[in-house]
XYZ file of C-alpha atoms in Angstrom:
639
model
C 198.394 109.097 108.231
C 198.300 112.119 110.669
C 195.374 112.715 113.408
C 194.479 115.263 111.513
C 193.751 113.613 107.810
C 192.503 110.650 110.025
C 189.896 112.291 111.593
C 189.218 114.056 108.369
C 189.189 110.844 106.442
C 186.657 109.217 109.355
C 184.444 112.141 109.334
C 183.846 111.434 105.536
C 183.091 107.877 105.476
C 180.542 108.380 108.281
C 178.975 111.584 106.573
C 178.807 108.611 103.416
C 176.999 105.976 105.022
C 174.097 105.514 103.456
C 174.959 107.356 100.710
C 173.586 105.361 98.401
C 170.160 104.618 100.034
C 166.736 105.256 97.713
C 165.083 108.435 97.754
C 161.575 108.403 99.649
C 159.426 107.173 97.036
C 161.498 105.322 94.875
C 160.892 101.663 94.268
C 163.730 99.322 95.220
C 163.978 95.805 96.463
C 163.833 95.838 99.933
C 167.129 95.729 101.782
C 168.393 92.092 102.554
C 170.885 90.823 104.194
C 172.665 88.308 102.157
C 176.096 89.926 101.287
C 176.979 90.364 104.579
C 175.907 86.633 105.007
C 178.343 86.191 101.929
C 181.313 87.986 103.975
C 180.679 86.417 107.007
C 181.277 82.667 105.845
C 183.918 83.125 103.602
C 185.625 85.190 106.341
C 185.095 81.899 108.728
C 186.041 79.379 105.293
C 189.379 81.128 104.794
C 190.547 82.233 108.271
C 190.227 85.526 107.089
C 189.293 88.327 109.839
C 185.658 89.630 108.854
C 186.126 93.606 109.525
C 189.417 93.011 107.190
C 187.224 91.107 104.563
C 184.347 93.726 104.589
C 187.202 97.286 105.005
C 188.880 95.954 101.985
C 185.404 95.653 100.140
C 184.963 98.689 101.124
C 187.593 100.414 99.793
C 187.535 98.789 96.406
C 183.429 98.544 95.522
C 181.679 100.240 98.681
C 180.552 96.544 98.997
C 178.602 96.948 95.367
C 178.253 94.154 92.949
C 178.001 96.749 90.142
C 175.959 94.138 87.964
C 179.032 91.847 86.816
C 180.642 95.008 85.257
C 184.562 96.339 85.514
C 185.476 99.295 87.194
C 187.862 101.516 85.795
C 190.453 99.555 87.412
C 189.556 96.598 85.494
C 188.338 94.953 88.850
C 184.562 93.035 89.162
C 182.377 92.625 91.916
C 182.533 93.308 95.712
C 185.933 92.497 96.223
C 187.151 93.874 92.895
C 189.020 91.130 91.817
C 190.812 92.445 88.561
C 190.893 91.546 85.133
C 192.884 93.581 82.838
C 192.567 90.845 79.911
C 188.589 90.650 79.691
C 188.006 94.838 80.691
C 190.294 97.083 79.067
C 191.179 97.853 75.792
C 194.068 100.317 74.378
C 194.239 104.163 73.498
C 193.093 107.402 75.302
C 190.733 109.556 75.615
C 192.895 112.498 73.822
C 193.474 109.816 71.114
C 189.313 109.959 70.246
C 187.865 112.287 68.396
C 189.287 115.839 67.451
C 189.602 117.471 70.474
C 193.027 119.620 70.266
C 193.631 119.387 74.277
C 196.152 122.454 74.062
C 193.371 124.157 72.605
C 195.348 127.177 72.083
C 194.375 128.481 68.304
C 197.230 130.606 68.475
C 199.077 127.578 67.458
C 198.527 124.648 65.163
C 195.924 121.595 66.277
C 197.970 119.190 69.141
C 197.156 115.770 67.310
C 198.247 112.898 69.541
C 199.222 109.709 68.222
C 197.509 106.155 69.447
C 199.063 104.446 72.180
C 199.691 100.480 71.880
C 197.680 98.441 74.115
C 198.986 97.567 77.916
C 198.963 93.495 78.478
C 197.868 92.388 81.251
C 200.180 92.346 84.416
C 199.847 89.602 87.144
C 199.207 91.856 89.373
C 196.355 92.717 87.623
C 194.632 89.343 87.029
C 193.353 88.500 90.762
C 190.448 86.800 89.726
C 193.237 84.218 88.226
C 194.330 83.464 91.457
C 191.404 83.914 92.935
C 190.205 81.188 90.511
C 192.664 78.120 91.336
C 192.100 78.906 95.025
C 188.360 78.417 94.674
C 187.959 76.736 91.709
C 185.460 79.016 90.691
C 186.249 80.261 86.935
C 186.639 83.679 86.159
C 183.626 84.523 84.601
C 181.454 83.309 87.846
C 184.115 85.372 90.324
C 183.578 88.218 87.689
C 179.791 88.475 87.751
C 178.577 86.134 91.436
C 178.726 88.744 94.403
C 179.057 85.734 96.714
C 181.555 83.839 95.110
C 183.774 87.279 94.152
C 183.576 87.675 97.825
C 184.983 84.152 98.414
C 188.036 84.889 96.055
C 188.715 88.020 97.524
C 188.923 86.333 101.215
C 190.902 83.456 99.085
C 193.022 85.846 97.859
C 193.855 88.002 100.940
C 194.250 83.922 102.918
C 196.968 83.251 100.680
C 198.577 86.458 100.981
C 198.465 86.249 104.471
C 199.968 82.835 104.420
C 202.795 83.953 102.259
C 204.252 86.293 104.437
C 204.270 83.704 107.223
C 203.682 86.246 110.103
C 200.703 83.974 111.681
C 198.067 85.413 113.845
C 194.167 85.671 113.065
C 193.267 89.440 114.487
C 192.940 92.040 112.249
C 195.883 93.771 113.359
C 197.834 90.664 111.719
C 196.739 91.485 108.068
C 198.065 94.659 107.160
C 200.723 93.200 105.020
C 198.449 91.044 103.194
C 196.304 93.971 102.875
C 198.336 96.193 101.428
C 199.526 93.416 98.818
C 195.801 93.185 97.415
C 196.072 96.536 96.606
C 198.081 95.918 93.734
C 200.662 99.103 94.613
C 203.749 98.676 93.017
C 205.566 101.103 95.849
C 205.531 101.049 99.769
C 203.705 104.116 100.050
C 201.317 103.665 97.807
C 200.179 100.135 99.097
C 200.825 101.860 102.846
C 197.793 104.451 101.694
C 195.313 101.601 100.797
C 196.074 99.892 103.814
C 195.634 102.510 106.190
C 192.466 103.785 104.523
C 190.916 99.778 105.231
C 192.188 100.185 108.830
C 190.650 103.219 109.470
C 187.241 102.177 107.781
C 187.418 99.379 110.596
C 188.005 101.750 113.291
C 185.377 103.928 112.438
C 182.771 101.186 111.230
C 180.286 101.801 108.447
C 177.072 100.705 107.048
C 175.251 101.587 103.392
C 172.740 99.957 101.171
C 174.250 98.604 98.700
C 173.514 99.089 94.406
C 171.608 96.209 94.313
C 169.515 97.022 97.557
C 171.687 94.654 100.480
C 172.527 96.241 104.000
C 176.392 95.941 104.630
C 177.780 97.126 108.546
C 180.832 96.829 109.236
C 181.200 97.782 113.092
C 183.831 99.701 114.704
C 186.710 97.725 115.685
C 189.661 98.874 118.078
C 192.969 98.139 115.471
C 196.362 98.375 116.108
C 197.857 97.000 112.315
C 201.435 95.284 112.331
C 202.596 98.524 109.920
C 206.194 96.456 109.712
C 204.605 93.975 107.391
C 205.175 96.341 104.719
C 208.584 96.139 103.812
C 208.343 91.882 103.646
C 206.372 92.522 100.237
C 209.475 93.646 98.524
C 208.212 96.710 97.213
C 209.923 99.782 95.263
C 210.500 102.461 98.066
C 209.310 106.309 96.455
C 211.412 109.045 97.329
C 210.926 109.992 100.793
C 209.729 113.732 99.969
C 206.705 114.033 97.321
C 206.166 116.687 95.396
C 202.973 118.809 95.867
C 200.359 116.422 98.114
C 199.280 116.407 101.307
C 200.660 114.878 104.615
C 199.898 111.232 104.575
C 199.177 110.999 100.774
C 202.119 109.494 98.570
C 202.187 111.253 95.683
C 205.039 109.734 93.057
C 206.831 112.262 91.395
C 207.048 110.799 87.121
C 207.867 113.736 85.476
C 206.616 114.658 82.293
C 209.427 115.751 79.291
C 209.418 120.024 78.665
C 212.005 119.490 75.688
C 212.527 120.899 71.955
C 211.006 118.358 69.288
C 212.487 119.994 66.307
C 215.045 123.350 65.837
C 211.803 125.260 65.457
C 211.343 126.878 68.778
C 207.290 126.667 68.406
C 207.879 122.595 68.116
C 208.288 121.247 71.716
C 206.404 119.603 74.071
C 204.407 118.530 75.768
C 202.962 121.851 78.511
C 204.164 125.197 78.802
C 206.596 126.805 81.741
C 204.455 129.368 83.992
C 204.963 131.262 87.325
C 201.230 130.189 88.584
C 199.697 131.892 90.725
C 202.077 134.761 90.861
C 201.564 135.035 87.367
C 197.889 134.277 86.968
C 195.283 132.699 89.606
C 194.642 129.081 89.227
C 190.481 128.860 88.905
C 189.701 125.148 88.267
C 190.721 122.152 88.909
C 189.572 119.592 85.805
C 188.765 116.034 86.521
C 189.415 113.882 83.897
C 189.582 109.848 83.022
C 192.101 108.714 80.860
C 190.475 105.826 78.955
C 193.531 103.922 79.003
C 195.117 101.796 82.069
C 197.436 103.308 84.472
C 200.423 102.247 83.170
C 199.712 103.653 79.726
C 198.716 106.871 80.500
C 202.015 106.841 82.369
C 203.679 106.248 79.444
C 202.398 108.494 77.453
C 202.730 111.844 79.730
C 206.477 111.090 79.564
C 206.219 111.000 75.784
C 207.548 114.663 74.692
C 205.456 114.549 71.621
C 202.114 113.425 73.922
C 200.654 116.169 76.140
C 200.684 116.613 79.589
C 198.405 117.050 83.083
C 198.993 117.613 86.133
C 198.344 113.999 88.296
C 197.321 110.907 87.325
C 195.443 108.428 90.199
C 195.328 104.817 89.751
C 191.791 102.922 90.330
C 192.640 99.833 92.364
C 194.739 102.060 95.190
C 194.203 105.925 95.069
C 197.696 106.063 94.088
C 198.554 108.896 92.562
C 201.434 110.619 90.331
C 202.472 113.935 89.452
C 204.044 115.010 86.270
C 204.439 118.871 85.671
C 204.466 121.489 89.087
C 201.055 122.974 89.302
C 202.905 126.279 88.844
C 203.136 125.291 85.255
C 200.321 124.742 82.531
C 199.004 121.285 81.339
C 197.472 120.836 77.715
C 194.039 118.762 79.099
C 191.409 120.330 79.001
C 191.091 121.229 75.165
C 190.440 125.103 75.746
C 193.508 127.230 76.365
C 191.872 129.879 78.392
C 191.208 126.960 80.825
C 193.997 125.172 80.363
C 195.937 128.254 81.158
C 194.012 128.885 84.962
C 193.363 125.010 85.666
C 195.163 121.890 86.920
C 194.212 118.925 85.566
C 193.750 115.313 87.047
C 193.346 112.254 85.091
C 191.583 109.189 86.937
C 192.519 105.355 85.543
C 189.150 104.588 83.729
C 186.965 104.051 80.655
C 183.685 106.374 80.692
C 182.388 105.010 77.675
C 182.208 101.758 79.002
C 179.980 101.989 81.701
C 182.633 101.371 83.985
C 182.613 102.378 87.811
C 184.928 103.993 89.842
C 186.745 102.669 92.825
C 185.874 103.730 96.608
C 190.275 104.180 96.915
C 190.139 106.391 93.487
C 187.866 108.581 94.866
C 189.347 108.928 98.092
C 192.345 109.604 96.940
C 191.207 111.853 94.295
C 189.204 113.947 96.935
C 192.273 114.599 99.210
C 194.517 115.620 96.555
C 192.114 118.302 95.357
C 191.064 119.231 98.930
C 195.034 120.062 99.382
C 194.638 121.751 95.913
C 191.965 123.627 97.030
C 193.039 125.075 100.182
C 196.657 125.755 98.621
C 195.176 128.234 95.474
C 192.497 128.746 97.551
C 189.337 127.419 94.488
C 185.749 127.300 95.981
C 185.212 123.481 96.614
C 181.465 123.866 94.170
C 180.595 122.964 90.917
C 181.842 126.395 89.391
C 185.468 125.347 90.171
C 185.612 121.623 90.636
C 184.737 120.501 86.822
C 184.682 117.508 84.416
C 186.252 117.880 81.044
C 183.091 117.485 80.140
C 182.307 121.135 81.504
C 184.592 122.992 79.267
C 183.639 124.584 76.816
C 184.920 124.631 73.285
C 187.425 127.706 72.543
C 185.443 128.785 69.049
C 182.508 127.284 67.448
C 184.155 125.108 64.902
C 185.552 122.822 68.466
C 182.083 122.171 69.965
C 181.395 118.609 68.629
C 185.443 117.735 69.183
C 185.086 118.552 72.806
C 185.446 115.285 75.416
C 183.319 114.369 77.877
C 184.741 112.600 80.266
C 184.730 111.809 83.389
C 181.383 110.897 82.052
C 178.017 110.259 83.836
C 178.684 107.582 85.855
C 181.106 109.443 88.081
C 179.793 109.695 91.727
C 179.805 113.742 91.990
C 177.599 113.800 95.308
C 180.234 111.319 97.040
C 183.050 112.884 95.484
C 181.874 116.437 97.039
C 181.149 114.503 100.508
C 184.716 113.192 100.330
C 186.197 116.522 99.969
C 184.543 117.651 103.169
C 181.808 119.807 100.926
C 178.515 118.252 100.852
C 176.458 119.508 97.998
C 173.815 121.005 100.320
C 170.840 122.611 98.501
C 169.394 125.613 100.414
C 166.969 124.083 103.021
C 164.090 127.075 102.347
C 161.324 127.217 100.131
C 161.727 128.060 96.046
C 164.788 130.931 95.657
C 164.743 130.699 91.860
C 167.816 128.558 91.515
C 168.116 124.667 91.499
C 171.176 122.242 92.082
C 170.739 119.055 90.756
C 170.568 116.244 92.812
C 169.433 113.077 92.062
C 169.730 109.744 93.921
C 173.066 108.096 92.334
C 172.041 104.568 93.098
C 168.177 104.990 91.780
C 169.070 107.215 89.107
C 169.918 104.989 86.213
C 169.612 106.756 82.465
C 168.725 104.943 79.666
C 171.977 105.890 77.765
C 173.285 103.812 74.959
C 176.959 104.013 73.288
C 178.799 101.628 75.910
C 179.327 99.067 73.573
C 181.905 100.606 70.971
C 180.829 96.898 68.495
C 176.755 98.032 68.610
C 176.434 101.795 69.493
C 172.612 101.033 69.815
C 172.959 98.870 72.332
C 171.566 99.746 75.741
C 174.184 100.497 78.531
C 174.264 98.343 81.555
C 171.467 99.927 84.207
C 174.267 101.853 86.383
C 173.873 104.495 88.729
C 174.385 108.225 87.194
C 175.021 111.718 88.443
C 173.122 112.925 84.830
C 169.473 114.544 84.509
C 168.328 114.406 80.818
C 166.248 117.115 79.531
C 163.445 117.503 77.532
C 161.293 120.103 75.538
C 158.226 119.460 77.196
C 157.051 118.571 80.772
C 156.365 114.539 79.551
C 158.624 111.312 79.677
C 157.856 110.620 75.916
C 158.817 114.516 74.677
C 161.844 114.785 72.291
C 165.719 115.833 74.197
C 166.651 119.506 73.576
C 168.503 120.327 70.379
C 172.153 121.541 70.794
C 173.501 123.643 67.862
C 177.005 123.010 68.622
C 176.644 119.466 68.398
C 173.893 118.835 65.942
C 173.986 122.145 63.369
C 170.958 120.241 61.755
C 168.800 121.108 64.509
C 168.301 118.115 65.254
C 167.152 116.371 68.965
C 170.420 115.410 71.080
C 170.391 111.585 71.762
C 171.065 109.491 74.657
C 174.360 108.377 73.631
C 176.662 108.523 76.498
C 178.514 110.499 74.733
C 175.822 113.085 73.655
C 175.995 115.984 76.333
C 173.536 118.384 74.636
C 170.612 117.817 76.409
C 172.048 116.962 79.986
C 172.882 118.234 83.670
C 174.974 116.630 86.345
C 174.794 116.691 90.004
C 175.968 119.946 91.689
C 175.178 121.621 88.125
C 173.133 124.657 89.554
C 170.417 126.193 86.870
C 167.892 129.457 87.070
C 164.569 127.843 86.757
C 162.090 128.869 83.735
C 158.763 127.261 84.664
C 157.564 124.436 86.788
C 154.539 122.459 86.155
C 153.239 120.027 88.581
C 156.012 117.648 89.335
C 157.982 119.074 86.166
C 160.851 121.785 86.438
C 162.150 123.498 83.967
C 165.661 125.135 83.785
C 166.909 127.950 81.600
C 169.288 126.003 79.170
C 171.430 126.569 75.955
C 168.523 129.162 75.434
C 165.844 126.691 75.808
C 163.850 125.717 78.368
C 165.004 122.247 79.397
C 162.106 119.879 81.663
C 163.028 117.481 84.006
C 161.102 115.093 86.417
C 161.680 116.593 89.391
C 158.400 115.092 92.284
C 158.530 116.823 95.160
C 158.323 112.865 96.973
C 161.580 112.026 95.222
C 163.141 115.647 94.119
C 166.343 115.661 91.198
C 166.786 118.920 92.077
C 166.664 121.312 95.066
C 166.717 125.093 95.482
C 169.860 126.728 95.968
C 171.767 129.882 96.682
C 174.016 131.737 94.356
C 174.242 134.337 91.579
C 172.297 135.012 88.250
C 172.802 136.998 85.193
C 170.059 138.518 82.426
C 171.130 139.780 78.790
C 170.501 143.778 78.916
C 169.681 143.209 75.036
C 168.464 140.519 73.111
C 170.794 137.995 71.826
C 174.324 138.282 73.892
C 176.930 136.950 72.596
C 178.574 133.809 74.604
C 182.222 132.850 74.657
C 183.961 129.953 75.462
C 187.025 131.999 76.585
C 187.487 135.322 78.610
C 190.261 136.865 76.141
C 191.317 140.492 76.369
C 189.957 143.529 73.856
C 192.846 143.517 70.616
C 194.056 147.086 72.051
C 195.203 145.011 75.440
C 198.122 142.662 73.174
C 201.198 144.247 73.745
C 203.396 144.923 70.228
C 204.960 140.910 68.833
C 201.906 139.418 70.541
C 198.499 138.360 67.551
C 195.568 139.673 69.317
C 193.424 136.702 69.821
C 189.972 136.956 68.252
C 187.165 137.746 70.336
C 184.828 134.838 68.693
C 181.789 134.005 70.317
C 180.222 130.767 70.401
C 177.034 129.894 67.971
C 174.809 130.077 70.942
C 173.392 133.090 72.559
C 171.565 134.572 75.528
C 168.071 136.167 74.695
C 166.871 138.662 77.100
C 164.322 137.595 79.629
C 166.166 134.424 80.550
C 168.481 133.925 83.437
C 171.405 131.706 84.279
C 173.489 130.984 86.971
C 176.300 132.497 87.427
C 179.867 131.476 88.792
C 183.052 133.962 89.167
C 183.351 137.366 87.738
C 186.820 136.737 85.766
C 189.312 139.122 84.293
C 190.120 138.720 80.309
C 193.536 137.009 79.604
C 195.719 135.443 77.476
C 198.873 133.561 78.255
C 200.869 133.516 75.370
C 203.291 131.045 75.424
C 204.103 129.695 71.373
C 207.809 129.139 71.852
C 209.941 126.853 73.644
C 212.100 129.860 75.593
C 209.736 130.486 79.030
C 211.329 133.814 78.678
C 209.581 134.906 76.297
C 205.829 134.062 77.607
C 203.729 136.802 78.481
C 200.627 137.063 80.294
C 197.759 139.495 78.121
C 195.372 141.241 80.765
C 192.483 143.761 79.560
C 189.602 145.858 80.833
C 186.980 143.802 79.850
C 185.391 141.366 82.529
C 183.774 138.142 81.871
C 181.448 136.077 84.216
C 181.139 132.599 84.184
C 177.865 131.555 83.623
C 176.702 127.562 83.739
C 174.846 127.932 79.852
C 174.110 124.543 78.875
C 175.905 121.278 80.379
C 179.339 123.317 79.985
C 180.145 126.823 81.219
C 180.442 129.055 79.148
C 181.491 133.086 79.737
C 179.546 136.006 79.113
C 180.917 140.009 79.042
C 179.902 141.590 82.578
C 179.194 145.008 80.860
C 176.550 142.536 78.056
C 174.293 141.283 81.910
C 172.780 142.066 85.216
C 174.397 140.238 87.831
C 172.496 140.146 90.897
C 171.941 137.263 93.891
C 168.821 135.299 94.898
């Protein structure tokens, strides 16, 4: 790791501490002390080095117990000690629903086939070790923050021991270290390791999910990096393809090949000359609702689809498939697709799951480097779930995905890539950004459990506001057309997005009524608990647009007029969404975009062509997705 990404890397785990602490007036069990009790004697039981015990933690949980549930990874408790055979199950998330994730209508529905299931890998089945080194059975490791802790320092003890280097400092464990990581190559397990060393350099201290005070205090470490190459791992190439300095990324490409002697029948993304041949706006984070290893498998399948990069839960390690000069087929909406690089994170959103301290990490410097490189605002306008797309046409609404889901960490994420989501510090502006406490902030959703739908989800933290019709806990969710043509309320399925916001979501407010806000939403106005003793939401800066005449029409794509397409080229159909924009209400706005349309139906790059007209489009933030709007229908102006 440079000085540079070091510092960078220290910087944000110190601007995190604490993260996760309650908002003034939120009731939570006082802070205790007991996990770092926990990590203290099983450090002293196993021989293992405390700062090492509590970095790795760290890095895997953020010291969390997380309830007894998996992360993404498959891994339970503070020392996320895996288990691929009780958490995951088979599939992907483009394998669910009818979501065509080319999205291009220009050409016939993408329909992916299933995936088989991934068995379970020793290296991912630590709590079995963990389990005849303790004697503790898997389900108590899975679900006892105390004794998970005690496997973990089991586990890393016996790694130690097997690479017979001796010594007790912390400097000593780096090779055991980077074995618990679970990387399969020397640069990947090098990344984990250095992260845990540098998290004992710096030092760090949070509250914990379940309300425990965890410090780990700076320690002066100078690791034994030569450990490394006694674990016998695969050795990447030594250049990477696009990352940055001091982040292995694994180049597995992904197939561009003819599937049939039809040259519209190939697969599986399109050839482009980005950004020379049109700006890259977004970068889409995704989860892939499959293990690591599958998803892997299936972005090399011609006939599959392809993204961009893939990161693995238990390390940060990451993958690239297709040059970010060309296009992915991800995000289910071509106009996206075409102006976005996707990422796809090892996890399972409809599952409650959590992700890992070293996915995020690694997740935030490879975008960070994306950023800078295509030069894409680090906000909530540009850094996206799938779950923020919006459908192409009407008819795709209700097939759209929406993953990463809510339980993905947005505020961290944003503090990670060195771009806090600061509100505006002054009084009321007329915008909000939402903003809730992860850790207190805890949804009632239901939908986790694929064998009873109706079953409550596992109390988690959230990123997600619900909304409702009127300013009371009791009132009914907002109807969404797209999703429920009936008219009916939206639920609180997890998977139900139609009456929801996210953190860093930024809305034009409509009303506010004692410790009530209301937002401008889907053409609604959308309430939301928001006590000025423990706010959800905070005013903000930015850009707003108003309908000139009632009842604008809204787009999920910023396509050219039919006079722009060039002679051989189908004008695409200028088909707005079912929703509009009465006058009188305002939304917030994100870039002013140009209209285009990258055709590209045949297998011969050649012959792709980029479509560019007069008409302008800004990107407004309509309901929980964006959505884009014609500059010449609004009034943009900033507050």
């Amino acid at each position: 790791m440079d000085a540079l990404t070091r510092r960078t890397a220290l910087r944000a785990a110190a601007g995190t501490a604490g993260l996760a602490m309650a908002a003034p007036g939120v009731a939570t069990a006082a802070p205790g002390n007991a996990r770092q009790r926990a990590f203290a004697a099983a450090a002293e039981e196993f021989g293992v080095p405390e700062p090492v015990l509590l970095a790795v933690s760290y890095l895997t949980s953020r010291w969390d117990a997380h309830g007894g549930r998996p992360s993404t990874g498959a891994g339970y408790g503070p020392m996320h000690l895996t288990d691929l055979r009780t958490a995951a199950a088979g599939g992907s998330h483009h394998d669910q629903g009818t979501e065509d994730p080319r999205g291009d209508t220009a050409r016939p529905a993408l329909r992916p086939a299933t995936p088989p299931h991934t068995e379970s890998v020793p290296e991912l089945q630590t709590v079995d070790l963990a389990s005849r080194l303790t004697g503790v059975s898997p389900a108590t490791l899975r679900t006892d923050p105390a004794q998970n802790i005690r496997g973990g320092a089991a586990v890393l003890a016996a790694y130690h021991r097997e690479l017979g280097v001796g010594g007790s400092r912390p400097d000593d464990f780096y090779g055991a270290v980077a074995r618990y990581s679970g990387a399969s190559t020397e640069p990947a397990a090098a990344f984990f390791a250095d992260e845990v060393f540098a998290a004992i350099a710096s030092g760090l201290q949070r509250v914990t999910d379940d309300g425990e005070r965890v410090r780990l205090d700076a320690t002066e470490v100078r690791p034994d990096r030569s450990q490394l190459r006694s674990l016998g791992l695969r050795i990447a190439p030594a250049t990477y393809p696009e990352g940055p300095a001091g982040l292995p990324v694994e180049w597995i490409p992904a197939p561009y090949q003819k599937l049939s002697d039809d040259p519209s029948h190939y697969g599986n993304h399109d050839k482009a000359n980005r950004p020379e041949s049109q700006r890259i706006r977004h970068i889409v984070i995704h989860d892939t609702e499959c293990s690591y290893d599958a998803a892997i498998g299936l972005v090399q399948d011609p006939a599959y689809l392809a993204w961009h990069y893939t990161v693995r839960s238990a390390d940060g390690h990451i993958a690239q498939h297709i040059e970010t000069k060309d296009v992915g087929w991800h995000a289910g909406n071509w106009y996206v697709n075409a102006t976005s690089i996707g990422v796809e994170h090892e996890g399972y959103a409809a599952q409650g799951t959590w992700y890992t301290e070293a996915m995020y990490r690694a997740s935030a410097r490879i975008v960070r480097y994306l950023a800078d490189t295509y030069d894409i605002p680090l906000d909530r306008h540009h850094i996206v779930g799938h779950d923020n797309v919006p459908a192409a046409t009407p008819d795709r609404v209700a097939a759209m995905h929406w993953d990463p889901g809510p339980y993905w960490d947005w505020a961290h994420y944003f503090e990670l890539l060195g771009a806090p989501l600061r509100p505006w510090p002054g009084w009321h502006t007329g915008l909000v950004m939402i903003t809730p406490d992860f850790a207190t902030n805890r949804p009632a959703f239901t939908g986790c459990d694929t064998e009873n739908p109706a079953a409550a989800c596992p109390a988690a933290g959230s990123s997600a506001i619900v909304l409702r019709t009127e300013p009371r806990e009791d009132a009914p969710l907002l109807s969404d057309i797209g999703l429920h043509p009936d008219g009916s309320p939206s639920t609180m399925d997890v998977s139900d997005v139609g009456s929801r916001v996210s953190t860093g979501q930024v809305y034009a407010v409509a009303e506010v009524q004692g410790d009530w806000t209301a937002i401008w939403y889907l053409g609604q106005k959308g309430w939301f608990h928001n006590p000025a003793s423990a706010p959800t939401a905070r005013p903000t800066l930015g850009a707003v647009v108003t309908a000139k005449s009632d009842g604008i029409g809204v787009y999920g794509r910023a396509y050219p007029e039919p006079e722009a397409y060039p002679p051989g080229i189908t004008p695409q159909e200028l088909t707005p969404l079912q929703y509009t924009m009465p006058a009188g209400q305002r939304y917030a706005a994100g870039p002013v975009v140009p209209s285009e349309y990258y055709a590209a139906t045949t297998f011969d790059a050649e012959e792709h062509v980029v479509v560019r007209g007069r008409t302008k489009y800004v990107q407004i933030q309509f309901g929980h997705r964006l959505a884009y709007v014609k500059l010449d229908d609004v009034r943009l102006s900033r507050v």
